[in-house]
PDB file of C-alpha atoms in Angstrom:
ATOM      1  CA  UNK A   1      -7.281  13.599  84.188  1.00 75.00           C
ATOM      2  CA  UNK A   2     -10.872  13.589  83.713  1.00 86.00           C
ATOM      3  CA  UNK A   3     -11.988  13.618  80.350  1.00 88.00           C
ATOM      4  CA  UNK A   4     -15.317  15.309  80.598  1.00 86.00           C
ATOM      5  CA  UNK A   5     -13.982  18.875  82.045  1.00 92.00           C
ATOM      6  CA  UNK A   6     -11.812  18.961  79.154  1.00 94.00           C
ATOM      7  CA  UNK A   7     -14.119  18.597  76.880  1.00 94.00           C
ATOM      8  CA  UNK A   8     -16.347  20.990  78.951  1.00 92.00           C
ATOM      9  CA  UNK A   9     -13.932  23.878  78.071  1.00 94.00           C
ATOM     10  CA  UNK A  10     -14.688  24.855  73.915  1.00 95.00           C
ATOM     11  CA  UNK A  11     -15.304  28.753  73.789  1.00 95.00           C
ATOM     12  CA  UNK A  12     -11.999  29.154  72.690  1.00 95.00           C
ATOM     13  CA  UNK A  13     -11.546  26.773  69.995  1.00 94.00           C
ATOM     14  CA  UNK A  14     -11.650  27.786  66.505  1.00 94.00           C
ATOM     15  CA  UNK A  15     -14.008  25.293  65.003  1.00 95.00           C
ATOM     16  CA  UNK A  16     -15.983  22.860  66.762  1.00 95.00           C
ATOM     17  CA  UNK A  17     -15.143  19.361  68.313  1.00 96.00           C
ATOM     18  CA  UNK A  18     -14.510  16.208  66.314  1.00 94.00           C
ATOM     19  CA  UNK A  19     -17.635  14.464  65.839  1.00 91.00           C
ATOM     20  CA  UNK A  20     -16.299  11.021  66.838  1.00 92.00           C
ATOM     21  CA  UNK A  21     -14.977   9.456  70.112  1.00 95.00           C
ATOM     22  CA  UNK A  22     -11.259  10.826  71.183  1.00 96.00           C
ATOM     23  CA  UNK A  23      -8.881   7.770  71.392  1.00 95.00           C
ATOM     24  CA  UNK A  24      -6.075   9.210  73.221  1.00 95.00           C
ATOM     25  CA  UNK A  25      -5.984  10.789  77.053  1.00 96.00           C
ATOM     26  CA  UNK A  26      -2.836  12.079  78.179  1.00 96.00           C
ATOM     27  CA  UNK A  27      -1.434  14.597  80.742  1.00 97.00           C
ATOM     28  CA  UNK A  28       1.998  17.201  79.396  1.00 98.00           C
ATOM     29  CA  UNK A  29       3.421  18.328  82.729  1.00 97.00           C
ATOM     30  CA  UNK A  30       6.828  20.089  82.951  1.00 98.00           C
ATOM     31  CA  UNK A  31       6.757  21.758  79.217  1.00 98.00           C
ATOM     32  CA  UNK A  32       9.478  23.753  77.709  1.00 98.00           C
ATOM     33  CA  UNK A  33       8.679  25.728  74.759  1.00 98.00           C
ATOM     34  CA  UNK A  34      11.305  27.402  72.621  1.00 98.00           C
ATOM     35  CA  UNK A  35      10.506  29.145  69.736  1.00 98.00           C
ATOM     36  CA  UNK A  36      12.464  30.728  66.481  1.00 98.00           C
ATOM     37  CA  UNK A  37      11.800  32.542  63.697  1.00 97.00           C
ATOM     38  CA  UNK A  38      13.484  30.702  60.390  1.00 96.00           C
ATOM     39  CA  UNK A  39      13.815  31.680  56.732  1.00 94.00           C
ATOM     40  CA  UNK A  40      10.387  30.893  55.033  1.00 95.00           C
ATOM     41  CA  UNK A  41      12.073  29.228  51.838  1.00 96.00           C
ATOM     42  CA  UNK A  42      13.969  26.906  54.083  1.00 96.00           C
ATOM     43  CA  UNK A  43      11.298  25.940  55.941  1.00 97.00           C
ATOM     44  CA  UNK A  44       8.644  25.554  53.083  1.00 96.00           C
ATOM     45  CA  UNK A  45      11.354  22.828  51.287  1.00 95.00           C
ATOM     46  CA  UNK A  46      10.942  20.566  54.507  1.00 95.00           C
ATOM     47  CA  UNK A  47       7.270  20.761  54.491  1.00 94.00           C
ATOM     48  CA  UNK A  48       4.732  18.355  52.658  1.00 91.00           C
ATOM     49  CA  UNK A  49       3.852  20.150  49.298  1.00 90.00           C
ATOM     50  CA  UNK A  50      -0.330  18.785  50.441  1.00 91.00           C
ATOM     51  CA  UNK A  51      -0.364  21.749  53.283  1.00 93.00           C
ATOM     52  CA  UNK A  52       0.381  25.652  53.415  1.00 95.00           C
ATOM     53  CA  UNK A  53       2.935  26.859  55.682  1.00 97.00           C
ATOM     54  CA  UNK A  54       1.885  29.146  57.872  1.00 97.00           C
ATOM     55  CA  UNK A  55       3.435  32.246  59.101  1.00 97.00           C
ATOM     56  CA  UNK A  56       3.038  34.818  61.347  1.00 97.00           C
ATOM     57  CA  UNK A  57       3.749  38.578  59.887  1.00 94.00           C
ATOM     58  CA  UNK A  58       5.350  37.112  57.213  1.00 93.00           C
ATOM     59  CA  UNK A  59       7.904  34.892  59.253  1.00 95.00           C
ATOM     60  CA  UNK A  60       8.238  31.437  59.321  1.00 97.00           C
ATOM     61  CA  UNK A  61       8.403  29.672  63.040  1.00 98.00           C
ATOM     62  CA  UNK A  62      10.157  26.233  63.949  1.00 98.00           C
ATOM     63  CA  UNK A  63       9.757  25.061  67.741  1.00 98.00           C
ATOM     64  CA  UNK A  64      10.603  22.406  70.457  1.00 98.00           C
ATOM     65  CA  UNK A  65       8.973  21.443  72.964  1.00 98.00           C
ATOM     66  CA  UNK A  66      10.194  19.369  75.916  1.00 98.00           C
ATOM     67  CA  UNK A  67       8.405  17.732  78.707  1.00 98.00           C
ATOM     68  CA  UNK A  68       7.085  14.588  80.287  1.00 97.00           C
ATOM     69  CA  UNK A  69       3.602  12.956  79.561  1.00 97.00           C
ATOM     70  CA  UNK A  70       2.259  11.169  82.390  1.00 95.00           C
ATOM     71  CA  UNK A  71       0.114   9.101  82.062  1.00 94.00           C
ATOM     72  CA  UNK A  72      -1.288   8.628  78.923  1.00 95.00           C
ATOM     73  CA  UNK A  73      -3.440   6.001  77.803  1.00 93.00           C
ATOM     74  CA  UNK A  74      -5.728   4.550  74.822  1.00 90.00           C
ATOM     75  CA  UNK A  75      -9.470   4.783  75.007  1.00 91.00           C
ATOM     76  CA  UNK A  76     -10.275   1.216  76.748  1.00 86.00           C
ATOM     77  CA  UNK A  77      -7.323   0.170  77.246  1.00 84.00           C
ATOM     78  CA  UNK A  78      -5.922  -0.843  80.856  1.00 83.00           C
ATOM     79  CA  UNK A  79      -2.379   0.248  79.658  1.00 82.00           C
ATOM     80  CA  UNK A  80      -1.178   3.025  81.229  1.00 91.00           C
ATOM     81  CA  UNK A  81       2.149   4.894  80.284  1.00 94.00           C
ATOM     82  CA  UNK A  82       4.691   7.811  81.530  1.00 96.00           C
ATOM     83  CA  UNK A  83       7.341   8.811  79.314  1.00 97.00           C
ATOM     84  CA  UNK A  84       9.502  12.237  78.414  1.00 98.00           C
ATOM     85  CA  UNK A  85       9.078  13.809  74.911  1.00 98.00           C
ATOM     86  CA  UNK A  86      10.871  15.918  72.902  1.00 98.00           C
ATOM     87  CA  UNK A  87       8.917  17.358  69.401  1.00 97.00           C
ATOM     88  CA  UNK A  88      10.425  19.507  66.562  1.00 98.00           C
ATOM     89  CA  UNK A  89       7.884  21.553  64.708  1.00 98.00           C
ATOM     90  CA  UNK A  90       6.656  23.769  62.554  1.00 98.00           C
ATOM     91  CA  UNK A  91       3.271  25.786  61.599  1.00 98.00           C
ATOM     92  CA  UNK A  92       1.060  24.717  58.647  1.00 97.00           C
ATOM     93  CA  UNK A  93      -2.402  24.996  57.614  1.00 95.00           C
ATOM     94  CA  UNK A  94      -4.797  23.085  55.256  1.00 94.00           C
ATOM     95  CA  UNK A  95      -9.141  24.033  54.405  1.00 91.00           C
ATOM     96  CA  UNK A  96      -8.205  27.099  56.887  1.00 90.00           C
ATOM     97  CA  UNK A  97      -7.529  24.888  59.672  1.00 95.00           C
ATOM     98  CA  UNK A  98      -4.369  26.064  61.416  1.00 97.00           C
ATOM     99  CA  UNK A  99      -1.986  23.005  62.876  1.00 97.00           C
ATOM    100  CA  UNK A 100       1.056  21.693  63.584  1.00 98.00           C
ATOM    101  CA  UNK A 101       3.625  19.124  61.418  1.00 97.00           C
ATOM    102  CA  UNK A 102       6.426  17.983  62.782  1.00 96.00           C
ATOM    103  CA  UNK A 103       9.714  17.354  61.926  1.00 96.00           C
ATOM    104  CA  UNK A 104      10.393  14.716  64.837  1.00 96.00           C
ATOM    105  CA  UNK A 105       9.583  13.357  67.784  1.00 96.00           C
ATOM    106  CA  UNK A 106      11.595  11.607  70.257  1.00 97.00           C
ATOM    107  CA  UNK A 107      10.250   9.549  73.058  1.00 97.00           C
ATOM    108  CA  UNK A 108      11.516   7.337  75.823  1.00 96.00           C
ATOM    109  CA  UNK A 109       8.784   4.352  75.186  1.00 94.00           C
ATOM    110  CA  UNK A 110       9.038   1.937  72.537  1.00 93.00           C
ATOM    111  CA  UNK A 111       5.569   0.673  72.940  1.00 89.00           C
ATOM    112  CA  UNK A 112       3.987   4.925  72.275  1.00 88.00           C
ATOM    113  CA  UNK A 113       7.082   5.260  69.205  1.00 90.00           C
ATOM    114  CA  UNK A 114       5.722   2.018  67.501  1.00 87.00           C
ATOM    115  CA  UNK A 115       1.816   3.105  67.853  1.00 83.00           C
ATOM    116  CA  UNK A 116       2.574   6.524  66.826  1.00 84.00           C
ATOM    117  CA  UNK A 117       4.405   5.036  63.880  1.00 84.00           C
ATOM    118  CA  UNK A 118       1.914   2.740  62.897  1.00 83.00           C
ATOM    119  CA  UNK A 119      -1.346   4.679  63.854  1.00 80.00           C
ATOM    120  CA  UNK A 120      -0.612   8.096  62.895  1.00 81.00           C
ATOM    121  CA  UNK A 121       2.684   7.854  60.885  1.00 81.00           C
ATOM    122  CA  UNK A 122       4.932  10.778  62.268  1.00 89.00           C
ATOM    123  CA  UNK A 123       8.264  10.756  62.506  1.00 90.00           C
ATOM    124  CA  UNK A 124       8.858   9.142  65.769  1.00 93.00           C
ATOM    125  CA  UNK A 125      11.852   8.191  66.936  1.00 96.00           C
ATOM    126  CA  UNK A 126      12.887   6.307  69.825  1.00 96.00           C
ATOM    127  CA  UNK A 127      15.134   7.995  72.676  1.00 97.00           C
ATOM    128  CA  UNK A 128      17.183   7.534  75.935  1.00 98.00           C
ATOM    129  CA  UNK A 129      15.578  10.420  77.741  1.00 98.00           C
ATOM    130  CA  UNK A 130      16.196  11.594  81.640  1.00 98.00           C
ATOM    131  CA  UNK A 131      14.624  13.719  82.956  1.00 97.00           C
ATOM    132  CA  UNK A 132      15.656  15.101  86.460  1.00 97.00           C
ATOM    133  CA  UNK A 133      13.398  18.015  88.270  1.00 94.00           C
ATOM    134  CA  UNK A 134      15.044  20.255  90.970  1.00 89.00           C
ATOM    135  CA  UNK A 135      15.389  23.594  90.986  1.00 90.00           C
ATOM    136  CA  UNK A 136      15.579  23.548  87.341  1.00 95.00           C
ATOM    137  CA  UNK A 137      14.373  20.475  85.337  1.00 98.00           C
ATOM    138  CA  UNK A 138      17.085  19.235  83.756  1.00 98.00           C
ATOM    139  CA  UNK A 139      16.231  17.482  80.162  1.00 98.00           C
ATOM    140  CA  UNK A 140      18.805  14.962  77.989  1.00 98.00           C
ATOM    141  CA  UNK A 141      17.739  13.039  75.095  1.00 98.00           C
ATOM    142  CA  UNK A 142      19.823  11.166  73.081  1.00 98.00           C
ATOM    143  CA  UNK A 143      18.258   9.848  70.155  1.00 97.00           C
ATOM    144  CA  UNK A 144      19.000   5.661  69.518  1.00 96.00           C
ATOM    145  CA  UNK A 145      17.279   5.644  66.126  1.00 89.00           C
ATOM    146  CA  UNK A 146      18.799   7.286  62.953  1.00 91.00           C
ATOM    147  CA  UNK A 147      19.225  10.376  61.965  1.00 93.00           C
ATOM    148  CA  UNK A 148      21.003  10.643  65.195  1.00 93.00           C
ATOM    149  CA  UNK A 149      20.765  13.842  67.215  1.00 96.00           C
ATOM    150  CA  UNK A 150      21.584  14.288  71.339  1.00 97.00           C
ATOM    151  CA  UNK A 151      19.400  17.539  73.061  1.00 98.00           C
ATOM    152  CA  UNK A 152      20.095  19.342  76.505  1.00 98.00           C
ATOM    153  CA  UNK A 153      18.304  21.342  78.229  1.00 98.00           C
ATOM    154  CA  UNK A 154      17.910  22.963  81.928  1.00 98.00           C
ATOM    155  CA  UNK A 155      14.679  25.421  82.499  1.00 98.00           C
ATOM    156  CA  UNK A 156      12.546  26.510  84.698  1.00 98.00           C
ATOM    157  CA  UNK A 157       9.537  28.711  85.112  1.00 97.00           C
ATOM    158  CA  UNK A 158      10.345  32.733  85.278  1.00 96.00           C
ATOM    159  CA  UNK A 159       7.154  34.348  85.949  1.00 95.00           C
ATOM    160  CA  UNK A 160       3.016  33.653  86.725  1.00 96.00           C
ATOM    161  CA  UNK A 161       0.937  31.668  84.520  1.00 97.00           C
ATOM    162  CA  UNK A 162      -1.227  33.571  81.612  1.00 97.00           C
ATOM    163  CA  UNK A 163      -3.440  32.373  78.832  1.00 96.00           C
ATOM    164  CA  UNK A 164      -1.909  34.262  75.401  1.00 95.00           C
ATOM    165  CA  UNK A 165      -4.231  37.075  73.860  1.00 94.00           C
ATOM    166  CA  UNK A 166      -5.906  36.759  71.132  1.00 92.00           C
ATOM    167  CA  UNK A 167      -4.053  37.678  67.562  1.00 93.00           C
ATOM    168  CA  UNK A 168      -0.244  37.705  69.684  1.00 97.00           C
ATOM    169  CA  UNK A 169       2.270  35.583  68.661  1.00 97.00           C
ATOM    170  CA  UNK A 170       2.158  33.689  71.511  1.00 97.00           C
ATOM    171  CA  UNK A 171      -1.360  32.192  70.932  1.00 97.00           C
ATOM    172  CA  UNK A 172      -0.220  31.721  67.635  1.00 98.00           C
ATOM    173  CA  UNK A 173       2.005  29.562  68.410  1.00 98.00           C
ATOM    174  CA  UNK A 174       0.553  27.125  70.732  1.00 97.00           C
ATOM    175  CA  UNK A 175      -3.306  27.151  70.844  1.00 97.00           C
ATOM    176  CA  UNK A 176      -3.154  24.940  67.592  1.00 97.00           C
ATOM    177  CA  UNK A 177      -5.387  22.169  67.869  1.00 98.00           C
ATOM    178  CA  UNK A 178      -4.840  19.718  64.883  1.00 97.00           C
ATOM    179  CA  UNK A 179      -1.300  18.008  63.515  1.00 96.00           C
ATOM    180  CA  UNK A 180      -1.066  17.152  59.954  1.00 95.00           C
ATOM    181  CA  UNK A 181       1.112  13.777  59.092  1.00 91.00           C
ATOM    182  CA  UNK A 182       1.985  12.568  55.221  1.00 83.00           C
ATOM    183  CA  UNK A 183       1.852   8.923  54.900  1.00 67.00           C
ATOM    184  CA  UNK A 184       2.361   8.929  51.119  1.00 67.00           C
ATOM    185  CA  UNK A 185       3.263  11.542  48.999  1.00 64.00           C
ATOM    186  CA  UNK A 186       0.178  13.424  47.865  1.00 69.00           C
ATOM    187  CA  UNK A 187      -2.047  11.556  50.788  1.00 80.00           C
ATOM    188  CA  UNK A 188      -2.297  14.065  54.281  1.00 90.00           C
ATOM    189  CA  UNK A 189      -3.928  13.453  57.407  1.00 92.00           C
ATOM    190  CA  UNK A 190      -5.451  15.502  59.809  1.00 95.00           C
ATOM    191  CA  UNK A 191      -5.390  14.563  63.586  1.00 96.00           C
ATOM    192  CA  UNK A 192      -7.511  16.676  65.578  1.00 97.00           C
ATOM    193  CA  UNK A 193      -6.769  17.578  69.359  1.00 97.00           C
ATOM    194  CA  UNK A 194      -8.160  19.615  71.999  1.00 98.00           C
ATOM    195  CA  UNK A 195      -7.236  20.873  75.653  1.00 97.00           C
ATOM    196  CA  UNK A 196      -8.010  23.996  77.658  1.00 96.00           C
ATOM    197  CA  UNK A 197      -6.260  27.287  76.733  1.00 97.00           C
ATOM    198  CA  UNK A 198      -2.690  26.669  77.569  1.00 97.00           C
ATOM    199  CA  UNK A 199      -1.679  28.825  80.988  1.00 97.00           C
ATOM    200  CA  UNK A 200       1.999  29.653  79.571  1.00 98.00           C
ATOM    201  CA  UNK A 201       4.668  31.522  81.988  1.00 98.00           C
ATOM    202  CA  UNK A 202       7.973  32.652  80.906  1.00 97.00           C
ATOM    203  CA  UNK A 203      10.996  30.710  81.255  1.00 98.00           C
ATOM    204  CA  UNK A 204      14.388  30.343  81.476  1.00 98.00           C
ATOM    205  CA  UNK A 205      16.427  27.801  79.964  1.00 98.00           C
ATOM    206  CA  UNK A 206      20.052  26.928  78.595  1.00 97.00           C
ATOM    207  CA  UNK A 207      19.326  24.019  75.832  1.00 97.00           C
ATOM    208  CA  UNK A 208      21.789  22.754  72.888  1.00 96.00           C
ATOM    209  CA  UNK A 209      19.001  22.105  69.939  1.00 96.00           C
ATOM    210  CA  UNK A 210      21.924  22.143  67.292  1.00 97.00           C
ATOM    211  CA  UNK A 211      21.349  18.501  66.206  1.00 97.00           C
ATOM    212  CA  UNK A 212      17.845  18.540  66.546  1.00 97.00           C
ATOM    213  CA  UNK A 213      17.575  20.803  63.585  1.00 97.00           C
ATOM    214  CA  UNK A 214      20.494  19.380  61.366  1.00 97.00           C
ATOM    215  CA  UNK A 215      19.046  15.968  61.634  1.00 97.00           C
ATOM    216  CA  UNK A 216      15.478  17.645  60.204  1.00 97.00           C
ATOM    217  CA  UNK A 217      17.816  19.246  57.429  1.00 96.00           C
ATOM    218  CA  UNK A 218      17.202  22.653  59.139  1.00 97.00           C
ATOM    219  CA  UNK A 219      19.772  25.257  60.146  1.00 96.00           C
ATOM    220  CA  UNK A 220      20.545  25.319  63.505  1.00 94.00           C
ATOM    221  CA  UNK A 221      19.152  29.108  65.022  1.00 93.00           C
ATOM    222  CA  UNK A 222      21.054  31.774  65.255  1.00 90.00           C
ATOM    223  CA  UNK A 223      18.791  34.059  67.054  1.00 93.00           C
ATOM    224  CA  UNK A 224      18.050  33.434  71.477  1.00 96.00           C
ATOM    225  CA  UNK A 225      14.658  31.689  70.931  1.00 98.00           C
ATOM    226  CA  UNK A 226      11.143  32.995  72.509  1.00 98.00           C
ATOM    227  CA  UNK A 227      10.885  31.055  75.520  1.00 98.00           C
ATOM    228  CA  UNK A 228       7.817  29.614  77.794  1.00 98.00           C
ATOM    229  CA  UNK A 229       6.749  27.293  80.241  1.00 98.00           C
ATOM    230  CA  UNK A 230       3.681  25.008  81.264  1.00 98.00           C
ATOM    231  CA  UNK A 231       3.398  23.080  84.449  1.00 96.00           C
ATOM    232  CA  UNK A 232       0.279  20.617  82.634  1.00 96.00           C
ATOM    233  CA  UNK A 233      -1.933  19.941  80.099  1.00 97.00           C
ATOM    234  CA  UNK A 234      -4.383  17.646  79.607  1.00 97.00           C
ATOM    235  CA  UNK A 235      -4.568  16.585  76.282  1.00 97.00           C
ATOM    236  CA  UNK A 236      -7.635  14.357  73.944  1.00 97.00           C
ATOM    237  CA  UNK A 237      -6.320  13.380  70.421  1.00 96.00           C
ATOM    238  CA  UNK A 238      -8.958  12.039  67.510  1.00 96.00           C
ATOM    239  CA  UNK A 239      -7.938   9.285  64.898  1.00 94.00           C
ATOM    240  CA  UNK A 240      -6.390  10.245  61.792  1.00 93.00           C
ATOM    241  CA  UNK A 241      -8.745  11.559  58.551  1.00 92.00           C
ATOM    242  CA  UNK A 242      -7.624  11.419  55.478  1.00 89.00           C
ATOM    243  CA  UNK A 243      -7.904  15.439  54.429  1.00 86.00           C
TER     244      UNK A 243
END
């Protein structure tokens, strides 16, 4: 990963880089996206009161995404990590800055789950996670912290790589480029991100997200989610401010 031609690429943003230094470096290869649309009341009760959900014509959207990050590493530090992930979401905004807040996030790294804990304070969780590529990656998490909840999923890529239009759902979804975290109740936090436009092809995939949502006090879908894949993305993440 090289830092600088990330940071090269900007035109598409919708507001301008962070001021400071980026902390974070990391590389998401491998990515499943699935996507559904859930009912807006239920999804506003199991979102901070200090941000707006967002929606998209009206809908409410909750998402997983499933992949491996390799490597990733602190700003001057020699440590260097690989781990698969596994992140429950959903769409939020705050001062007109569109993000993401998530429900949960599993990894397979007990060093990145305590950081993440302490630094940013999302709901990390730690995770026995293998992933297996082939002709379909193959993804199993089962979750070793409490609430408890097991994933599977098999995917694979179904079609040529495109950046999303502008105004389409699909953008909407994914070219987000901030997370918002509650440490206290009535105290938010904005973490600000950035990568290239993400070059998204459509996928295939069989995946059991059942617990994944009861364990967020969601209902599990009952609709065939909007599917995509992304072979990589390189990824710089900004330290938490207070918002």
């Amino acid at each position: 990963m090289d830092p600088n031609a990330t940071l090269s690429q900007t035109a598409h943003r919708p507001w301008p880089l962070p001021s400071g230094p980026w902390i974070i470096e990391q590389t998401w290869r491998d990515l499943l996206f699935a996507h559904w649309p859930l009912d807006l009341e239920t999804v506003r009760a199991r979102v901070p009161s200090t941000v707006e959900l967002d929606t998209f014509d009206g809908r409410a959207w909750v998402s997983l995404a499933a992949f491996r990050i390799d490597p990733f590493r602190a700003r001057g530090l020699p440590l260097q990590l690989s781990f698969p992930e596994l992140n429950l979401r959903t769409y939020v905004r705050k001062d007109d800055r569109p993000g993401v807040f998530f429900f949960s996030l599993d990894a397979d790294s007990q060093s990145a789950v305590l950081g993440a804990r302490t630094l940013f304070r999302l709901n990390y969780y730690e995770a026995a996670i293998a992933f297996v590529a082939g002709t379909h990656f193959d993804f199993t998490s089962r979750r070793l912290d409490r609430p408890r909840a097991n994933f599977h999923a098999q995917y694979r890529a179904a079609g040529q790589p495109a950046i999303a239009g502008p105004g389409s759902l699909e953008a909407w979804l994914v070219e987000r480029y901030c997370l918002y975290a509650a440490r206290t109740p009535g105290s938010t936090f904005r973490v600000d991100i950035h990568h290239a436009p993400w070059q998204l092809q459509p996928a295939e995939a069989e995946l059991t997200p059942d617990e994944l949502f009861f364990a967020a006090q969601l209902p599990a879908p009952d609709s065939p989610p909007l599917l995509h894949f992304a072979d990589r993305t390189d990824v710089l993440t900004w330290a938490p401010q207070a918002v």
